Amino acid sequence: MGNRKISPDLKLAAIRLHERGILTTREILDCVGFSRRTFLRICKLYRETGDVVKLRSEYIGRPRALNLEDVAYLTELIAHRPDWFLDELAGLVQRNRFISLHYTTIHRELCRAGISLKKLRKVAKERNEDVRADFMRRMA
């Protein structure tokens, strides 16, 4: 019956019963249905952290290729000139930030930053001089 999820409420109830001396350890283990080793591990975690569940680490998984400063640099480049292609942005990042990236990585980071291709096209269209002149002519 190993490797099953035990609810945090059940773990906390078992610890409280043990701390208050209401039941013996054997009686607690019979009631809650987990092993002595599991109970001791939960008690140790509770003593060390004050919680019965391990906190998930923020750093689980592969580290990001770009840090926040690099993403800010990319967004500044996009704001300055939104008609750049992703491979051109990769070249700029490699020359100026010394980070070799694939264009899909840049696309993924821009999506995480809230910049989509649709937004890029819209900004690029707004910066087009012919479209802007046509708009000014229609408004005048």
GROMACS .gro file of C-alpha atoms in nm, residues 11-135:
model
  125
   11LYS     CA    1  -0.136   1.410   0.890
   12LEU     CA    2  -0.206   1.712   1.109
   13ALA     CA    3  -0.473   1.524   1.305
   14ALA     CA    4  -0.229   1.241   1.374
   15ILE     CA    5   0.036   1.486   1.495
   16ARG     CA    6  -0.210   1.665   1.724
   17LEU     CA    7  -0.326   1.336   1.873
   18HIS     CA    8   0.037   1.244   1.938
   19GLU     CA    9   0.133   1.585   2.085
   20ARG     CA   10  -0.163   1.594   2.323
   21GLY     CA   11  -0.110   1.235   2.434
   22ILE     CA   12  -0.468   1.137   2.362
   23LEU     CA   13  -0.370   0.808   2.195
   24THR     CA   14  -0.054   0.601   2.185
   25THR     CA   15   0.153   0.595   1.868
   26ARG     CA   16   0.035   0.242   1.786
   27GLU     CA   17  -0.332   0.345   1.823
   28ILE     CA   18  -0.278   0.655   1.608
   29LEU     CA   19  -0.114   0.445   1.335
   30ASP     CA   20  -0.402   0.195   1.345
   31CYS     CA   21  -0.655   0.480   1.310
   32VAL     CA   22  -0.488   0.673   1.029
   33GLY     CA   23  -0.356   0.374   0.838
   34PHE     CA   24   0.000   0.472   0.756
   35SER     CA   25   0.331   0.322   0.863
   36ARG     CA   26   0.546   0.420   1.160
   37ARG     CA   27   0.819   0.539   0.924
   38THR     CA   28   0.574   0.770   0.742
   39PHE     CA   29   0.449   0.904   1.075
   40LEU     CA   30   0.804   0.975   1.195
   41ARG     CA   31   0.886   1.149   0.866
   42ILE     CA   32   0.573   1.367   0.900
   43CYS     CA   33   0.664   1.451   1.263
   44LYS     CA   34   1.016   1.551   1.162
   45LEU     CA   35   0.886   1.772   0.881
   46TYR     CA   36   0.635   1.931   1.119
   47ARG     CA   37   0.908   2.004   1.377
   48GLU     CA   38   1.140   2.156   1.115
   49THR     CA   39   0.894   2.359   0.907
   50GLY     CA   40   0.572   2.384   1.106
   51ASP     CA   41   0.384   2.224   0.817
   52VAL     CA   42   0.306   1.863   0.727
   53VAL     CA   43   0.354   1.907   0.351
   54LYS     CA   44   0.683   1.979   0.173
   55LEU     CA   45   0.693   2.312  -0.004
   56ARG     CA   46   0.745   2.284  -0.377
   57SER     CA   47   1.067   2.442  -0.482
   58GLU     CA   48   1.047   2.738  -0.719
   59TYR     CA   49   1.350   2.608  -0.899
   60ILE     CA   50   1.214   2.272  -1.013
   61GLY     CA   51   1.287   2.194  -1.375
   62ARG     CA   52   1.533   2.319  -1.629
   63PRO     CA   53   1.669   2.670  -1.567
   64ARG     CA   54   1.553   2.941  -1.806
   65ALA     CA   55   1.788   3.043  -2.086
   66LEU     CA   56   1.705   3.411  -2.033
   67ASN     CA   57   1.687   3.600  -1.706
   68LEU     CA   58   1.459   3.899  -1.643
   69GLU     CA   59   1.714   4.150  -1.771
   70ASP     CA   60   1.747   3.961  -2.099
   71VAL     CA   61   1.370   3.949  -2.146
   72ALA     CA   62   1.353   4.323  -2.069
   73TYR     CA   63   1.619   4.378  -2.336
   74LEU     CA   64   1.410   4.180  -2.586
   75THR     CA   65   1.096   4.378  -2.507
   76GLU     CA   66   1.290   4.703  -2.549
   77LEU     CA   67   1.410   4.583  -2.889
   78ILE     CA   68   1.053   4.498  -2.988
   79ALA     CA   69   0.926   4.835  -2.866
   80HIS     CA   70   1.199   5.013  -3.062
   81ARG     CA   71   1.154   4.820  -3.384
   82PRO     CA   72   0.870   4.565  -3.392
   83ASP     CA   73   0.929   4.452  -3.750
   84TRP     CA   74   1.240   4.250  -3.665
   85PHE     CA   75   1.224   3.878  -3.732
   86LEU     CA   76   1.295   3.629  -3.456
   87ASP     CA   77   1.623   3.519  -3.612
   88GLU     CA   78   1.736   3.884  -3.626
   89LEU     CA   79   1.649   3.919  -3.258
   90ALA     CA   80   1.851   3.602  -3.188
   91GLY     CA   81   2.150   3.760  -3.363
   92LEU     CA   82   2.114   4.081  -3.162
   93VAL     CA   83   2.092   3.889  -2.835
   94GLN     CA   84   2.399   3.688  -2.929
   95ARG     CA   85   2.603   3.997  -3.022
   96ASN     CA   86   2.492   4.224  -2.739
   97ARG     CA   87   2.414   3.985  -2.451
   98PHE     CA   88   2.649   3.696  -2.547
   99ILE     CA   89   2.369   3.438  -2.528
  100SER     CA   90   2.321   3.193  -2.813
  101LEU     CA   91   1.948   3.119  -2.853
  102HIS     CA   92   1.721   2.949  -3.100
  103TYR     CA   93   1.443   3.163  -3.243
  104THR     CA   94   1.179   2.939  -3.083
  105THR     CA   95   1.324   3.021  -2.740
  106ILE     CA   96   1.287   3.391  -2.815
  107HIS     CA   97   0.929   3.337  -2.932
  108ARG     CA   98   0.846   3.141  -2.615
  109GLU     CA   99   0.996   3.410  -2.388
  110LEU     CA  100   0.812   3.686  -2.573
  111CYS     CA  101   0.486   3.493  -2.531
  112ARG     CA  102   0.557   3.459  -2.157
  113ALA     CA  103   0.618   3.835  -2.146
  114GLY     CA  104   0.274   3.891  -2.301
  115ILE     CA  105   0.390   3.988  -2.649
  116SER     CA  106   0.221   3.788  -2.923
  117LEU     CA  107   0.288   3.788  -3.295
  118LYS     CA  108  -0.048   3.958  -3.344
  119LYS     CA  109   0.064   4.248  -3.123
  120LEU     CA  110   0.394   4.267  -3.311
  121ARG     CA  111   0.218   4.286  -3.646
  122LYS     CA  112  -0.021   4.553  -3.519
  123VAL     CA  113   0.262   4.767  -3.382
  124ALA     CA  114   0.461   4.721  -3.703
  125LYS     CA  115   0.160   4.820  -3.912
  126GLU     CA  116   0.109   5.132  -3.699
  127ARG     CA  117   0.471   5.227  -3.759
  128ASN     CA  118   0.442   5.190  -4.135
  129GLU     CA  119   0.487   5.539  -4.281
  130ASP     CA  120   0.256   5.477  -4.579
  131VAL     CA  121  -0.028   5.356  -4.357
  132ARG     CA  122   0.025   5.647  -4.120
  133ALA     CA  123   0.023   5.899  -4.408
  134ASP     CA  124  -0.294   5.740  -4.546
  135PHE     CA  125  -0.458   5.770  -4.204
   0.00000   0.00000   0.00000
